[in-house]
XYZ file of N, CA and C in Angstrom:
531
model
N 41.017 16.640 34.517
C 42.340 17.908 34.378
C 43.584 17.609 35.307
N 43.174 17.327 36.317
C 44.159 17.893 37.775
C 44.731 16.325 37.880
N 43.673 14.926 37.674
C 44.440 13.700 37.356
C 45.714 13.493 36.330
N 45.482 14.518 35.068
C 46.332 14.073 34.143
C 47.698 15.303 34.741
N 47.744 16.252 34.792
C 48.594 17.183 35.073
C 49.401 16.417 36.462
N 48.606 15.791 37.538
C 49.463 15.402 38.262
C 50.177 14.018 38.078
N 49.522 13.378 37.480
C 50.167 12.112 36.789
C 51.439 12.032 35.827
N 51.211 13.348 35.007
C 52.637 13.548 34.387
C 53.687 14.259 34.870
N 53.331 14.771 36.215
C 54.362 15.979 36.951
C 55.082 15.168 37.690
N 54.249 13.833 37.955
C 54.612 12.920 39.016
C 55.387 11.705 38.329
N 55.897 11.856 36.949
C 56.693 11.169 36.127
C 56.259 10.054 35.146
N 54.647 10.473 35.057
C 53.945 9.780 34.562
C 54.456 10.524 32.594
N 53.718 9.604 31.479
C 54.122 10.259 30.067
C 52.716 10.074 29.636
N 52.532 11.303 28.658
C 51.541 12.135 27.855
C 51.886 12.196 26.183
N 51.472 11.587 25.544
C 51.208 12.337 24.136
C 49.832 12.909 23.989
N 50.158 14.140 23.332
C 49.203 15.006 22.808
C 49.090 15.015 21.865
N 47.912 14.317 20.682
C 48.082 14.482 19.574
C 46.968 15.641 18.548
N 47.074 16.159 17.919
C 46.349 17.645 17.452
C 45.230 18.851 18.254
N 44.351 17.423 18.415
C 43.088 18.347 19.198
C 43.365 18.519 20.491
N 44.682 17.610 20.738
C 45.435 18.239 22.719
C 45.096 19.729 23.194
N 45.853 20.269 21.998
C 45.737 21.829 21.981
C 44.277 22.432 22.105
N 43.480 21.203 21.884
C 41.874 22.922 21.880
C 41.607 22.172 23.311
N 41.523 20.876 23.808
C 40.916 20.526 24.856
C 40.982 21.012 26.124
N 42.140 21.485 26.402
C 42.595 22.242 27.671
C 42.908 23.947 27.357
N 42.384 24.625 26.366
C 43.132 25.707 26.244
C 42.571 26.745 26.928
N 41.571 26.666 27.729
C 40.936 27.773 28.666
C 41.452 27.526 29.850
N 42.862 26.580 30.051
C 43.424 26.120 31.507
C 44.579 26.750 31.604
N 45.144 27.765 32.463
C 46.117 27.468 32.550
C 47.377 26.650 32.736
N 46.950 26.244 33.648
C 48.052 24.675 34.306
C 48.264 23.531 32.870
N 46.738 23.441 32.252
C 47.009 22.478 30.948
C 47.647 23.380 30.010
N 47.588 24.602 29.829
C 48.478 25.419 28.949
C 49.734 25.338 28.947
N 50.331 25.701 30.401
C 51.638 25.242 30.653
C 51.861 23.917 30.075
N 51.471 22.853 31.049
C 51.968 21.588 30.547
C 52.365 21.510 29.133
N 51.255 21.885 28.243
C 51.285 21.373 26.647
C 52.294 22.264 26.125
N 52.426 23.218 26.692
C 53.439 24.313 26.547
C 52.781 25.116 24.932
N 51.461 25.161 25.034
C 51.061 26.037 23.932
C 49.137 25.700 24.143
N 48.116 26.403 23.042
C 47.070 26.168 23.008
C 46.642 26.480 21.635
N 45.279 25.739 20.970
C 44.869 26.280 19.533
C 44.790 27.630 19.919
N 44.849 28.004 18.749
C 44.740 29.662 18.423
C 44.079 29.507 17.246
N 43.881 28.869 16.300
C 43.857 28.844 14.978
C 43.861 27.671 14.024
N 43.256 27.431 12.801
C 43.838 26.154 12.074
C 43.659 27.005 10.554
N 44.193 26.250 9.388
C 44.161 26.245 8.275
C 43.926 25.202 7.490
N 42.455 25.197 6.716
C 42.064 23.819 6.222
C 42.944 22.792 5.825
N 42.442 21.743 5.520
C 43.048 20.436 5.136
C 43.385 20.646 3.757
N 44.725 20.366 3.634
C 45.767 20.540 2.644
C 47.009 19.879 2.691
N 47.652 19.795 1.690
C 49.240 19.161 1.893
C 50.117 20.042 1.887
N 50.746 19.581 3.056
C 51.869 20.995 3.296
C 53.380 19.999 3.385
N 54.340 20.888 3.356
C 55.802 20.125 3.909
C 56.111 20.205 5.466
N 56.227 18.576 5.783
C 57.118 18.563 7.491
C 58.541 18.690 7.282
N 58.938 19.202 8.005
C 60.440 19.630 8.316
C 61.171 19.109 9.575
N 62.046 18.149 9.330
C 62.572 17.962 10.226
C 63.329 18.340 10.754
N 63.533 18.962 12.390
C 64.614 19.940 12.548
C 65.782 19.351 13.488
N 65.564 18.292 14.389
C 66.111 17.559 14.999
C 65.939 16.511 14.881
N 67.507 15.620 13.924
C 67.088 14.233 13.593
C 67.868 13.171 14.716
N 68.072 13.880 15.780
C 68.993 13.134 16.907
C 68.102 12.917 17.851
N 66.876 13.221 17.977
C 66.140 12.633 19.042
C 65.038 11.286 19.225
N 64.658 10.781 19.597
C 64.080 9.413 19.560
C 62.803 9.529 18.548
N 62.366 10.281 18.368
C 61.571 10.129 17.698
C 61.440 10.550 16.250
N 62.753 11.176 15.660
C 62.877 11.788 14.649
C 64.067 10.999 14.402
N 64.798 10.462 14.698
C 65.618 9.734 14.309
C 65.598 8.979 12.884
N 66.225 9.347 11.894
C 66.300 8.365 10.715
C 65.411 8.739 9.731
N 64.365 10.073 10.207
C 63.268 10.297 9.690
C 63.305 11.224 8.505
N 63.188 11.423 7.670
C 62.951 12.046 6.494
C 61.933 12.940 6.163
N 62.485 14.144 6.002
C 61.064 15.256 5.820
C 60.562 14.835 4.977
N 58.807 15.091 5.266
C 57.877 14.881 4.433
C 56.514 15.205 4.168
N 55.974 15.240 2.928
C 54.243 15.916 2.886
C 53.075 15.051 3.705
N 52.063 15.763 4.142
C 51.608 15.106 4.800
C 49.835 16.221 4.158
N 49.045 15.474 4.290
C 47.433 16.398 3.972
C 46.773 16.278 5.150
N 46.705 17.406 5.799
C 46.130 17.458 7.273
C 45.522 18.857 7.390
N 45.419 19.350 8.659
C 45.275 20.751 8.865
C 46.468 21.359 9.652
N 46.691 22.234 9.752
C 47.890 22.985 10.272
C 47.120 23.557 11.058
N 47.612 23.741 12.606
C 47.718 24.564 13.796
C 48.544 25.621 14.038
N 47.806 26.828 14.295
C 48.549 27.848 14.831
C 48.374 27.873 16.161
N 49.149 27.884 17.597
C 49.342 27.671 18.572
C 49.655 29.245 19.081
N 48.954 29.174 20.599
C 48.850 30.404 20.973
C 49.924 30.071 22.509
N 50.694 30.681 23.113
C 51.569 30.573 24.002
C 52.355 29.546 23.978
N 53.248 29.594 22.601
C 53.851 27.998 22.328
C 55.104 29.055 22.405
N 56.369 28.374 23.739
C 57.217 28.857 23.898
C 58.167 27.746 23.548
N 59.283 28.623 22.079
C 60.501 27.329 22.005
C 61.108 27.229 23.021
N 61.649 28.038 24.071
C 62.699 27.717 24.793
C 61.698 26.642 26.022
N 61.035 26.923 25.848
C 60.049 25.071 27.020
C 60.397 23.814 26.479
N 60.917 23.768 24.992
C 60.667 22.377 24.535
C 61.940 22.006 24.032
N 62.066 20.805 23.102
C 62.743 20.537 22.173
C 61.855 20.544 20.792
N 62.069 21.165 19.340
C 61.453 21.189 18.596
C 62.073 20.145 17.749
N 61.041 19.203 17.234
C 61.473 18.075 16.599
C 61.208 18.619 15.079
N 59.937 19.331 14.833
C 59.193 19.571 13.373
C 58.444 20.549 13.180
N 58.708 20.995 12.270
C 57.843 22.633 11.714
C 56.885 22.368 10.414
N 56.355 23.428 10.156
C 55.956 23.350 8.431
C 56.262 25.241 8.811
N 56.134 25.758 7.286
C 56.308 26.912 7.066
C 54.913 27.336 6.495
N 54.081 28.544 6.607
C 52.835 29.222 6.500
C 53.185 30.687 6.666
N 52.872 30.993 5.281
C 53.090 32.645 5.053
C 54.046 32.619 5.401
N 55.426 32.494 5.300
C 56.753 33.244 6.191
C 57.015 32.870 7.516
N 56.109 31.798 8.314
C 56.082 31.713 9.254
C 56.289 30.443 9.540
N 57.187 29.871 10.768
C 57.831 28.338 10.835
C 56.608 28.435 12.209
N 55.989 27.327 11.879
C 54.809 26.798 13.037
C 55.716 25.702 13.390
N 55.553 25.327 14.808
C 55.599 23.889 15.350
C 54.537 23.200 15.066
N 55.286 22.116 14.748
C 54.483 20.713 14.866
C 54.769 19.245 15.884
N 55.865 18.881 16.195
C 56.037 18.418 16.794
C 56.855 18.475 17.744
N 56.848 18.060 19.181
C 58.210 18.988 20.393
C 57.758 17.831 21.472
N 58.825 18.067 22.041
C 58.517 17.427 23.463
C 59.063 17.583 24.349
N 59.236 17.656 25.887
C 59.602 18.360 26.835
C 59.430 17.626 28.127
N 59.788 18.122 29.402
C 60.129 17.325 30.365
C 58.774 18.456 31.355
N 57.706 17.734 31.970
C 56.869 18.500 32.742
C 56.986 17.874 34.234
N 57.484 18.796 35.062
C 57.953 17.909 36.552
C 59.091 16.913 36.301
N 58.617 15.419 36.560
C 59.293 14.286 36.247
C 58.939 13.416 35.532
N 57.743 14.233 34.495
C 57.228 12.704 33.294
C 57.869 14.005 32.123
N 56.869 13.270 31.062
C 57.537 13.431 29.482
C 56.378 13.615 28.918
N 56.245 14.697 28.080
C 55.045 15.230 27.017
C 55.834 15.114 25.922
N 54.805 14.620 24.926
C 55.238 14.750 23.259
C 53.861 15.339 22.748
N 54.013 16.593 22.169
C 53.156 16.990 21.209
C 53.138 16.592 19.594
N 52.028 16.406 19.170
C 52.240 16.329 17.570
C 50.993 17.085 17.393
N 51.214 18.219 16.555
C 50.019 18.480 15.982
C 49.550 18.468 14.595
N 49.642 17.368 14.052
C 49.260 16.577 13.049
C 48.044 15.779 13.563
N 47.539 15.401 12.905
C 46.334 14.161 13.250
C 45.011 14.295 13.270
N 44.705 15.560 12.231
C 43.298 16.056 11.946
C 42.194 14.314 11.630
N 42.630 13.791 10.483
C 41.359 13.282 9.518
C 42.553 12.089 8.929
N 41.670 10.963 8.591
C 42.123 9.882 8.082
C 43.511 9.795 7.197
N 43.563 10.501 6.156
C 44.791 10.752 5.340
C 45.802 10.824 6.189
N 46.062 11.748 7.409
C 47.224 11.997 8.529
C 47.699 10.683 9.006
N 46.427 9.814 9.428
C 46.619 8.572 10.393
C 47.003 7.627 9.615
N 46.837 7.526 8.449
C 47.501 6.406 7.336
C 48.873 6.761 7.053
N 49.257 8.017 7.119
C 50.696 8.023 6.563
C 51.552 7.149 7.375
N 52.407 6.842 6.539
C 53.890 6.324 7.452
C 54.652 6.822 8.193
N 54.856 8.077 8.110
C 55.783 8.885 8.911
C 55.095 9.458 10.008
N 53.610 9.180 10.299
C 52.904 10.191 10.932
C 52.429 9.057 12.081
N 52.476 7.695 11.731
C 52.550 6.472 12.162
C 53.291 6.158 13.259
N 54.628 6.256 12.669
C 55.975 6.330 13.166
C 56.173 7.095 14.629
N 55.705 8.653 14.036
C 55.622 9.520 15.164
C 55.242 8.815 16.591
N 53.736 8.540 16.301
C 53.071 8.626 17.555
C 53.543 7.253 17.804
N 54.207 6.109 17.831
C 54.261 5.128 17.981
C 55.400 5.448 18.765
N 56.548 6.309 18.482
C 57.900 6.571 19.311
C 57.563 7.447 19.830
N 56.804 7.967 20.185
C 56.061 9.355 21.088
C 55.736 8.396 22.277
N 54.869 7.536 22.145
C 54.457 6.659 22.978
C 55.293 5.904 23.685
N 56.201 5.579 23.010
C 57.461 4.781 23.637
C 58.241 5.799 24.375
N 58.871 7.053 23.844
C 59.298 7.849 24.482
C 58.810 8.634 25.987
N 57.918 9.032 25.674
C 57.041 9.187 26.942
C 56.753 8.236 28.058
N 57.118 6.931 27.812
C 57.012 6.286 28.710
C 58.926 5.920 29.367
N 59.752 6.622 28.770
C 61.267 6.712 29.058
C 62.194 5.947 28.111
N 61.457 5.714 26.757
C 62.856 4.915 26.031
C 63.588 6.133 25.436
N 64.833 5.561 25.788
C 66.027 6.401 24.776
C 66.717 5.607 23.323
N 67.028 6.636 22.678
C 68.298 5.943 21.736
C 68.864 4.707 22.000
N 69.585 5.221 23.212
C 70.876 4.072 23.599
C 70.513 2.590 24.031
N 68.266 2.810 24.161
C 67.518 1.357 24.449
C 67.723 0.635 23.302
N 67.599 1.057 22.026
C 67.635 0.542 20.931
C 68.774 0.253 19.793
N 69.236 -0.754 20.140
C 70.752 -1.317 19.594
C 70.615 -2.042 18.601
N 71.036 -1.858 17.453
C 70.624 -2.989 16.130
C 72.091 -3.675 15.800
N 72.429 -4.990 16.409
C 73.668 -5.411 16.213
C 73.596 -6.029 14.801
N 75.229 -5.581 14.436
C 75.087 -6.296 12.796
C 76.586 -6.452 12.705
N 76.630 -7.353 11.214
C 77.980 -7.686 10.880
C 78.103 -7.777 9.226
N 79.177 -7.490 9.257
C 79.911 -7.762 7.629
C 80.147 -8.975 7.189
N 80.017 -9.159 5.850
C 80.368 -10.542 5.375
C 81.150 -9.788 3.874
N 82.364 -9.928 3.597
C 82.971 -9.482 2.889
C 83.856 -8.226 2.850
N 84.834 -7.779 2.819
C 85.371 -6.806 3.001
C 85.879 -6.363 1.613
N 85.608 -5.928 1.012
C 86.270 -5.442 -0.166
C 85.384 -4.020 -0.952
N 85.934 -3.657 -1.352
C 85.577 -2.658 -2.956
C 84.867 -1.337 -1.590
N 83.562 -1.289 -1.623
C 82.976 0.020 -1.085
C 83.207 -0.267 0.641
N 83.090 -1.709 1.577
C 82.916 -2.136 2.002
C 83.301 -1.267 3.300
N 84.639 -1.008 3.529
C 85.124 0.245 4.312
C 84.397 1.184 4.403
N 83.513 1.940 3.322
C 82.989 3.130 3.112
C 81.412 2.750 4.022
N 80.922 1.707 3.522
C 79.692 1.783 4.090
C 80.026 1.214 5.212
N 80.597 0.403 6.172
C 80.600 0.151 7.333
C 81.015 1.272 8.012
N 81.580 2.382 7.627
C 81.811 4.138 8.434
C 80.594 4.006 8.507
N 79.737 4.701 7.170
C 78.653 5.274 7.403
C 77.817 4.753 8.394
N 77.481 3.318 8.047
C 76.305 2.572 9.404
C 76.880 2.677 10.709
N 77.971 2.502 10.757
C 78.573 2.614 12.129
C 78.220 4.102 13.153
N 78.260 5.363 11.906
C 78.267 6.306 12.244
C 76.297 6.646 12.597
N 75.939 5.971 12.190
C 74.469 5.829 12.563
C 73.890 5.337 13.729
N 73.110 6.298 14.677
C 72.282 5.826 15.769
C 71.857 4.766 15.774
N 72.139 3.989 16.962
C 71.248 2.574 17.653
C 71.890 1.202 16.454
N 73.037 1.800 16.017
C 73.748 0.773 15.067
C 75.048 0.339 15.763
N 75.426 -0.883 16.008
C 76.304 -1.287 16.502
C 77.183 -2.932 15.730
N 78.395 -2.391 15.046
C 78.739 -3.871 14.387
C 79.832 -4.354 15.159
N 79.310 -5.777 15.508
C 79.752 -7.148 16.541
C 80.594 -7.744 15.864
N 80.701 -7.812 14.116
C 81.438 -9.102 13.919
C 81.442 -8.557 11.979
N 83.046 -8.899 11.690
C 83.182 -9.304 10.415
C 83.927 -10.233 10.107
N 83.819 -10.938 8.631
C 83.869 -12.081 7.952
C 84.190 -11.803 6.315
N 85.875 -12.193 6.183
C 86.579 -12.063 4.593
C 87.147 -12.810 4.314
């Protein structure tokens, strides 16, 4: 535990998935790093995942989706200490599912999903995990630029160019008509 805490505080990256909130729930320093600890769960079922922040590396261009998984309830979660990216609603309560935070000089991403095979096969969950790994190692949206061009500038081309140009990570570099 001390090694992990020192690694992240010293500039390392950490991605906590699902039961990472259970592992150190009796350790105050671990709970502080993770910004929460397991309190209880709802049985495996299908539920909605609502993306709250589409401007972050983990969730850019990600749609809301449904997944079959456990729903974790966290204790000691403080939304002021993280950037909340995705939630679900349970009995009128908004529960955090994905968030990121700085810890010392390091980065931590926590994804409350991931209990069973159904979750791990879900394409949006897999996307979250892969992006969380890259982000925890320092990746930013500005690191991923797709350069593109347009052939033909008639009809709806002007509108399409405007829409694509406003998309983070897209850079128009040429046009031919």
